[in-house]
XYZ file of C-alpha atoms in Angstrom:
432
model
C 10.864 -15.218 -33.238
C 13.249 -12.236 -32.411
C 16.459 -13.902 -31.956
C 15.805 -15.742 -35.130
C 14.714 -12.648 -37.074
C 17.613 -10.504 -35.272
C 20.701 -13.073 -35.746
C 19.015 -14.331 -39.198
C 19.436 -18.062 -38.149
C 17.340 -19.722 -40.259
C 18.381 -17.764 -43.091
C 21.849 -18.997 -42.358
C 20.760 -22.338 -42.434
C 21.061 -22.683 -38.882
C 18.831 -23.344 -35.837
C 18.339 -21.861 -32.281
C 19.229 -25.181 -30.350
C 22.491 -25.740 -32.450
C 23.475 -22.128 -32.000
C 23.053 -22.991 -28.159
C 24.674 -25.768 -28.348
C 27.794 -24.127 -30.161
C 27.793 -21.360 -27.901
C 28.334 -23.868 -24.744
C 30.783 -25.874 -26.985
C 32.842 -22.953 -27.615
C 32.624 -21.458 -23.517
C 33.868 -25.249 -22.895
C 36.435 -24.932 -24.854
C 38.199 -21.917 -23.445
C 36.361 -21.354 -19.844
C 40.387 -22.410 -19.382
C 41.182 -19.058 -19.475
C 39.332 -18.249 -16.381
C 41.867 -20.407 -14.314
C 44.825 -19.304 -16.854
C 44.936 -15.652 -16.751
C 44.776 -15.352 -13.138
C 47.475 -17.385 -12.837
C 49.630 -15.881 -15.665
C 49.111 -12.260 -13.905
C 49.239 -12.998 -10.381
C 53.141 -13.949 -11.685
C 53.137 -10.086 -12.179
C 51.710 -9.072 -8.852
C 48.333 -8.497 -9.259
C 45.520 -9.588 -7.227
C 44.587 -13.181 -8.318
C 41.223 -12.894 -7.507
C 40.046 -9.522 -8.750
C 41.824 -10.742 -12.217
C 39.401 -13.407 -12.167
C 36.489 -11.000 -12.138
C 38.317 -8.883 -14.582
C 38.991 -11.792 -17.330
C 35.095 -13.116 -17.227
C 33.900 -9.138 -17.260
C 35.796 -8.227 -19.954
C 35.108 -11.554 -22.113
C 31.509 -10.993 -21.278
C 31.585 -7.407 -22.851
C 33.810 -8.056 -25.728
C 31.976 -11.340 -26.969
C 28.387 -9.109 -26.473
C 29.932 -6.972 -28.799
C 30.790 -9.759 -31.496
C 26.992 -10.931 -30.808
C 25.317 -7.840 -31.138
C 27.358 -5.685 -33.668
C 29.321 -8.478 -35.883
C 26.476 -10.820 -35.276
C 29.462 -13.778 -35.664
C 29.854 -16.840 -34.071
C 33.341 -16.039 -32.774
C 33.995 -15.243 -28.588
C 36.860 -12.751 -26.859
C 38.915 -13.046 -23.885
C 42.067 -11.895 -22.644
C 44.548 -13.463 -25.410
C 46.560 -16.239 -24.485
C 50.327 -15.134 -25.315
C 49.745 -11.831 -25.100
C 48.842 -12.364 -20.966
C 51.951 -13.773 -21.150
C 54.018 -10.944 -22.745
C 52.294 -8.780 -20.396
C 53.538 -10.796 -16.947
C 56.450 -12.328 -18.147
C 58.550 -9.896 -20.475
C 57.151 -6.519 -19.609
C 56.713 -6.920 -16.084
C 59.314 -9.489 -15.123
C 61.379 -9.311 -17.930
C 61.871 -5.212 -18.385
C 61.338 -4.442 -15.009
C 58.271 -2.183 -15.337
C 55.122 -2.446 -13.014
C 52.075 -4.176 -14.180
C 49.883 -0.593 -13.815
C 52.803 0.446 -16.634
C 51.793 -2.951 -18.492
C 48.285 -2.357 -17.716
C 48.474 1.572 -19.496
C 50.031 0.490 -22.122
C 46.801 -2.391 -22.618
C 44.602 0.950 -22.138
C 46.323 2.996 -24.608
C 46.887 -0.270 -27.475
C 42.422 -0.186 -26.805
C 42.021 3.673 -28.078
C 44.213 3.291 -30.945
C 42.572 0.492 -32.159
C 39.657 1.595 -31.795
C 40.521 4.899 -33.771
C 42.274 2.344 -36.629
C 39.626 0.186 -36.745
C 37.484 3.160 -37.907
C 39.939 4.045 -40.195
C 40.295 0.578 -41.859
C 43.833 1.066 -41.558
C 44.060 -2.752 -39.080
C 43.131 -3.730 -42.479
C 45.925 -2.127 -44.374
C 48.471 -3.211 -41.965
C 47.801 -6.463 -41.594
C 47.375 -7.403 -45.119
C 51.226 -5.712 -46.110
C 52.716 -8.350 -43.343
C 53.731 -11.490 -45.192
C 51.640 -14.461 -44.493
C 54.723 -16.944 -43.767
C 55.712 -14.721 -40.879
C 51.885 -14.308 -39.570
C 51.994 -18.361 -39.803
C 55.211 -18.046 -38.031
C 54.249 -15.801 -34.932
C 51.281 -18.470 -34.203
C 53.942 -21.176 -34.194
C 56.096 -19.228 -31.873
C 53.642 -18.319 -29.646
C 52.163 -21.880 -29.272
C 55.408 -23.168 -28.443
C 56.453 -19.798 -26.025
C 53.029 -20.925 -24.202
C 53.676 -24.816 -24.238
C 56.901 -23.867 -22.549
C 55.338 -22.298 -19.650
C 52.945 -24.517 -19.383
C 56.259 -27.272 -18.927
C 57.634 -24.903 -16.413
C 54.319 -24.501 -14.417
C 54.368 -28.254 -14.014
C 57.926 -28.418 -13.079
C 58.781 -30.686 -15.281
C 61.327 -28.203 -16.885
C 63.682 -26.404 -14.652
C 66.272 -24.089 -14.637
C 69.702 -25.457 -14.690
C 72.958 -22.984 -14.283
C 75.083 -25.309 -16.592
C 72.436 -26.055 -19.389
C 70.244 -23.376 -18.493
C 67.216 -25.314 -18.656
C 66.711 -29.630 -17.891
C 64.570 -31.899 -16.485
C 63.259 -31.488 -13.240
C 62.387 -33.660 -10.283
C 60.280 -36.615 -10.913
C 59.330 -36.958 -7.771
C 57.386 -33.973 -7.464
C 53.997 -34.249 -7.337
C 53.102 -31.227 -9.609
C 54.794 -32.996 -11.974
C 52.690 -35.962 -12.383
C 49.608 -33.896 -12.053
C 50.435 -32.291 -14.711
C 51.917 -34.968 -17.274
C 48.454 -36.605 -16.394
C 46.679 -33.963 -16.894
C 48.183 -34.034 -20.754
C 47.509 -37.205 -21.018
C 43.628 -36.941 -19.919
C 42.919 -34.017 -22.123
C 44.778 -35.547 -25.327
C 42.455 -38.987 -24.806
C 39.442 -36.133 -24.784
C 40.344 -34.824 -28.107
C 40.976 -37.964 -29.690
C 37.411 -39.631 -28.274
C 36.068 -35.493 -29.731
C 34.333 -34.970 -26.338
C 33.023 -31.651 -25.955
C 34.853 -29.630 -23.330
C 38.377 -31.492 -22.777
C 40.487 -29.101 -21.803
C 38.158 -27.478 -19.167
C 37.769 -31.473 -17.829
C 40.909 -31.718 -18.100
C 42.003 -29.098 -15.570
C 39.351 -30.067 -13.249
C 40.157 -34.027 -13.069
C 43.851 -32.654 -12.866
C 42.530 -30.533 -9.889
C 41.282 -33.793 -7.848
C 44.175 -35.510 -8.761
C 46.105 -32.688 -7.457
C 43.751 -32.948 -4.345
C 45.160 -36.647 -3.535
C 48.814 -36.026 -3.747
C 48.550 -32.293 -1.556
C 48.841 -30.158 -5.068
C 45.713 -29.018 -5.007
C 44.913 -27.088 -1.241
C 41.194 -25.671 -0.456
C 40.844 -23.379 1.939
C 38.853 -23.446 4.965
C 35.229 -22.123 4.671
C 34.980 -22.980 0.898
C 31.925 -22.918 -1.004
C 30.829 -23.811 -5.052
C 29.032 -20.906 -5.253
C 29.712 -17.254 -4.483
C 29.710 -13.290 -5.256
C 32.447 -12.486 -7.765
C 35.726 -11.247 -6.036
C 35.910 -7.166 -6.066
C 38.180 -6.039 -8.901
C 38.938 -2.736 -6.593
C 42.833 -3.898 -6.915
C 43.207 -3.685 -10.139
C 40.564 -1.449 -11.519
C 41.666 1.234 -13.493
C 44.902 1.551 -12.153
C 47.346 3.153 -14.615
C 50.361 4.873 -14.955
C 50.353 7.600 -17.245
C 53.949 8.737 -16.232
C 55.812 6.586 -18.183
C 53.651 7.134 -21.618
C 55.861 9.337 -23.569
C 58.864 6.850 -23.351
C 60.694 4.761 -25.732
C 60.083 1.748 -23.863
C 56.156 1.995 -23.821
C 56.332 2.965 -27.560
C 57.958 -0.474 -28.131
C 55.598 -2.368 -25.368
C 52.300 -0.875 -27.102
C 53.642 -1.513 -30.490
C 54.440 -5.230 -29.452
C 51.042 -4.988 -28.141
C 49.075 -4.005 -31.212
C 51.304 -5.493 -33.558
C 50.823 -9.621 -31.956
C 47.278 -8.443 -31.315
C 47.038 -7.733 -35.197
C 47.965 -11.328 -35.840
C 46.064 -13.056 -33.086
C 42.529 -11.552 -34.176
C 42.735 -11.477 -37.715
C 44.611 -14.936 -37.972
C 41.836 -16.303 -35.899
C 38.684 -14.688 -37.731
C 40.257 -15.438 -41.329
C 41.304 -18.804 -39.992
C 38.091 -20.022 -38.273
C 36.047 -18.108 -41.482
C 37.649 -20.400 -43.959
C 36.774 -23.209 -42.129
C 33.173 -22.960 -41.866
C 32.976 -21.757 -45.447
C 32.071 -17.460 -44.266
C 34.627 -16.210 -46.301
C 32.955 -14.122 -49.189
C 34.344 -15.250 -53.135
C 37.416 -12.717 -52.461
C 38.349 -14.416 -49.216
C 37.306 -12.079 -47.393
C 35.503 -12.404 -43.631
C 32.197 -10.972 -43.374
C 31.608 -7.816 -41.127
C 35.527 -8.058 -40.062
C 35.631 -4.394 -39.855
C 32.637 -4.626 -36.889
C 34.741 -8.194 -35.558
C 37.449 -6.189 -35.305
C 35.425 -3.187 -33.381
C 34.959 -6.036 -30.851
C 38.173 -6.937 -29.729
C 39.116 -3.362 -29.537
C 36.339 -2.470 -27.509
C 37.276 -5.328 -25.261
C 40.926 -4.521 -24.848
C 39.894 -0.613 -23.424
C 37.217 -1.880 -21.571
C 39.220 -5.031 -20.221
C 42.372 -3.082 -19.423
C 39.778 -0.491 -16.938
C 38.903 -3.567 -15.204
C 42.629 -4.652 -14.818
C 43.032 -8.003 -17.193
C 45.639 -7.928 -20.804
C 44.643 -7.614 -24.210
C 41.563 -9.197 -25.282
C 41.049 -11.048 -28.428
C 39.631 -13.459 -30.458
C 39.717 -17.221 -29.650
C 40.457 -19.715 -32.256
C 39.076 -22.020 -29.737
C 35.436 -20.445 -31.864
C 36.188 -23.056 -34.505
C 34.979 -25.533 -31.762
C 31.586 -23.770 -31.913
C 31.786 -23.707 -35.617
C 32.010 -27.043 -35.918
C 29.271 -27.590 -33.695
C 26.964 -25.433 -36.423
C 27.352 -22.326 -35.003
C 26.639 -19.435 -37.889
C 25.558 -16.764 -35.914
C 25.876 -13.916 -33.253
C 23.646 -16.255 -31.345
C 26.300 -18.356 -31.140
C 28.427 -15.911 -29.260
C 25.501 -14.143 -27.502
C 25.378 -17.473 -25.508
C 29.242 -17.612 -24.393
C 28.524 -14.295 -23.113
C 26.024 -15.885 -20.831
C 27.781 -18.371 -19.689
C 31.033 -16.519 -19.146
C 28.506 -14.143 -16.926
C 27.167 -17.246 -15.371
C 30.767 -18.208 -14.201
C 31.035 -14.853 -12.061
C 29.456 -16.834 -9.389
C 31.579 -20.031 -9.350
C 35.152 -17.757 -8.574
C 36.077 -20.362 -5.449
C 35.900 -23.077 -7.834
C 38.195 -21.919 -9.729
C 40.537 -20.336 -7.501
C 41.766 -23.531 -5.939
C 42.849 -24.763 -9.159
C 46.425 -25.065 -8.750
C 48.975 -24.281 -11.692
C 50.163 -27.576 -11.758
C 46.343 -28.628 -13.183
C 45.904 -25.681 -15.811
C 49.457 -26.139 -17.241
C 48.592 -28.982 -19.336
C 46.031 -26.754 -20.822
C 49.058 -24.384 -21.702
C 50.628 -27.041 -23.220
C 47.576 -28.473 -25.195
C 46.762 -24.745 -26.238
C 50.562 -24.327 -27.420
C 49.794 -27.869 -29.468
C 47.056 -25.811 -31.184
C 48.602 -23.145 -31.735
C 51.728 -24.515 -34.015
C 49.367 -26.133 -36.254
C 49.624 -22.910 -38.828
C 53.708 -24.770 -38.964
C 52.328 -26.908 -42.181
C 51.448 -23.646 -44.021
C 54.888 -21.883 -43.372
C 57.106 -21.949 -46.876
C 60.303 -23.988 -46.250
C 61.509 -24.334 -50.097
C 62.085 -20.517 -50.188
C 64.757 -19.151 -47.765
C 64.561 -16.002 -47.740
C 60.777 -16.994 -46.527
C 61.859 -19.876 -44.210
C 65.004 -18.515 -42.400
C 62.491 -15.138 -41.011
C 59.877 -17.452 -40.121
C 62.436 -19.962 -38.370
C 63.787 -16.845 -36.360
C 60.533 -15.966 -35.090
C 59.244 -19.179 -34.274
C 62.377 -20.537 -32.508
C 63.551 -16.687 -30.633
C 59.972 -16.679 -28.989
C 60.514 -19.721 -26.036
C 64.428 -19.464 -26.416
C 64.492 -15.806 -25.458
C 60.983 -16.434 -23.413
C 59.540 -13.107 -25.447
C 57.027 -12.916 -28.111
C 58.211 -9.571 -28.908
C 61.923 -10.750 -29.502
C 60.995 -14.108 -31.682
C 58.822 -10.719 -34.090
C 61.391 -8.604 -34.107
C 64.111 -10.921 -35.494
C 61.984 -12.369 -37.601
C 60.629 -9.184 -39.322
C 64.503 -8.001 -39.747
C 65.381 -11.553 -41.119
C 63.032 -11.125 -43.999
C 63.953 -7.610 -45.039
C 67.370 -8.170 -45.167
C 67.270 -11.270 -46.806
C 64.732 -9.670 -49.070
C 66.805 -6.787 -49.938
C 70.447 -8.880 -50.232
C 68.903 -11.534 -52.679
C 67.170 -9.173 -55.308
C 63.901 -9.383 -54.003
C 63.077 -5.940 -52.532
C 59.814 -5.943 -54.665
C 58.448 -8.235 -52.246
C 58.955 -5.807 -48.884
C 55.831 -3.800 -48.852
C 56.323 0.082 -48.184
C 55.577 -0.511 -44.456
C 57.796 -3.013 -43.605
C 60.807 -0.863 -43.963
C 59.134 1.542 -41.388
C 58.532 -1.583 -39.224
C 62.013 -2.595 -39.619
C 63.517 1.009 -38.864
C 61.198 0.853 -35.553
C 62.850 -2.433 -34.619
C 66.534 -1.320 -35.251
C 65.832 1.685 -32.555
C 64.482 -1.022 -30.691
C 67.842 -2.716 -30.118
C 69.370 0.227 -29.227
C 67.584 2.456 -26.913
């Protein structure tokens, strides 16, 4: 059989159904983001549906890439966290448009691309510390978990306390603590798929109380919304300034940390990693996500990257490219079900932000405590992230917190070469 000759299934010990079935396991487990990502960069003013189209293209693409090339059985999307960063500190935050957020997407593409040939994601990567890389998961599953809070309205803003609890008696709010509640029983019972059933019993819920609105003339099925809107609309005029210097840097460097953490992560656990630890074909996995961030920003939709929600697929048996080959499909299937998930309100998909911010902190049991010139850095950038709502500010404290307290304790020799350059980068940073 091709596939099986091609993907070398039953030489991994593997068959076609159970790669099938981990490929639908996997798309189960993050078709979330379809309903997510609009919703995270419509907050920046861009065109709900045609981000939609975008997010499924560009997953579609990038996870054909990890089938093909990598032949793994990890899938791409637009990046949780880093959507985020994109709508809520560059746009919203700094001020900047999301075509500027959107260039700098294009740009952070090419240069990977042109460092991933050069093995030097590699290099850069491996001179971070770990306890900081453990760290910046943390921070970003709690920065996420926090908007998810705020999307239900359950937290509020508050002049006096700056944040509190909001009104009970909103609706949203119920929808979405249910919502929570239904996709933690899921997990616990391990059925296949909770989160995206979770959003969509959330969704009728909503439907009872008047959270959830469809419009009139709605259908299941449909063409996928134009991406016209938002396709390839940049603005180069901004690129040689410091501000997009530190934007694609924040870009590339969380990016780093998402991918790698997830593919050495999700490697470990299904026993890929080689006897030196190291992830098989990672330079071609890698190739993936960078050909999926150009290709996604084009069609207008953040940084793309790889999902640790692939350990569901793993777990499931998945060994293989065939694995991903079949997300592909399915994300290409859900082109055609856009109404569907349009009238998901944000009330239903927040409890998937919070559930994915749950997962996301569980790297907090590898983080070094006893040390503190190890703990202190990792505590800044895990707490700065939701308290400053910016992934880029919970890094940047955190990096300097480790170099200083590095250097002022006599243990320089553990600050590799680059970190000082990072460091310096982050100083001008703070003041331009």
């Amino acid at each position: 059989m091709m596939l099986d000759k091609y993907f070398k299934i039953t030489e991994n010990k593997s068959t076609l159904r159970t790669e099938i079935i981990a490929g639908i396991t996997t798309f189960m487990t993050m078709v979330y983001i379809l309903a997510v990502n609009p919703s995270i960069l419509s907050a920046a003013g861009m065109d709900k549906d045609a981000v939609f189209t975008a997010t499924a293209l560009s997953a579609v693409i990038a996870t054909l890439v990890m089938a093909l090339v990598a032949k793994l059985p990890f899938a791409l999307a637009p990046g949780m966290g880093l959507n985020a960063f994109f709508a809520f500190t560059v746009v919203l935050g700094m001020g900047y448009s999301w075509k500027f957020a959107l260039t700098a997407v294009f740009l952070e593409g090419i240069i990977f691309l042109i460092l991933t040939a050069f093995n030097v994601r590699e290099l850069i990567v491996n001179s971070i510390p770990l306890n900081l890389k453990h760290a910046v998961s943390v921070g970003i599953g709690l920065f996420i978990a926090f908007i998810g809070l705020k999307g239900t309205g359950l937290i509020v803003d508050n002049p006096a306390t700056l944040v509190s609890l909001g009104s009970m008696k909103n609706p949203a709010v119920w929808v979405g603590l249910a919502g929570v509640i239904i996709i933690g029983v899921l997990l616990v019972k391990q059925i296949k798929g909770a989160i995206l059933i979770g959003i969509l019993v959330s969704t009728l819920i909503g439907l009872m109380v008047g959270v959830t609105i469809i419009p009139e003339g709605f259908t299941f099925v449909s063409l996928p919304p134009s991406i016209e809107p938002i396709f390839f609309k940049f603005d180069f005029s901004q690129v040689f300034t410091i501000d997009m210097a530190i934007v694609l840097f924040t870009f590339l460097f969380v990016d780093m940390f998402d991918t790698v953490g997830t593919l050495v992560g999700v490697s470990s656990k299904s026993g890929m990693l080689d006897e030196e630890g190291r992830v098989p074909r990672v330079k071609q996995a890698l190739f993936a996500d960078s050909i999926g961030t150009f290709v996604g920003a084009m069609l207008g939709t953040s940084t793309v990257t790889t999902y640790v929600e692939s350990a569901a697929g793993v777990a499931e048996g998945g060994k293989t490219g065939m694995t991903a080959l079949t997300v592909a499909v399915m994300f290409a299937l859900s082109l055609f079900f856009a109404p569907l998930f349009m009238i998901i309100p944000a009330a239903a998909t927040a409890p998937a932000l919070i559930i994915v911010g749950l997962m996301m902190i569980t790297p907090i049991t590898k983080v070094n405590l006893d040390d503190y010139t190890e703990a202190i850095p990792a505590f800044f950038t895990i707490i700065m992230m939701p308290l400053t709502y910016s992934i880029a500010e919970g890094i940047v404290f955190g990096m300097l917190a480790y170099v200083l307290l590095k250097l002022l304790t006599g243990k320089a020799k553990e600050i590799k070469p680059i970190m000082y350059l990072i460091t310096v980068l982050f100083v001008i940073k703070f003041f331009f």
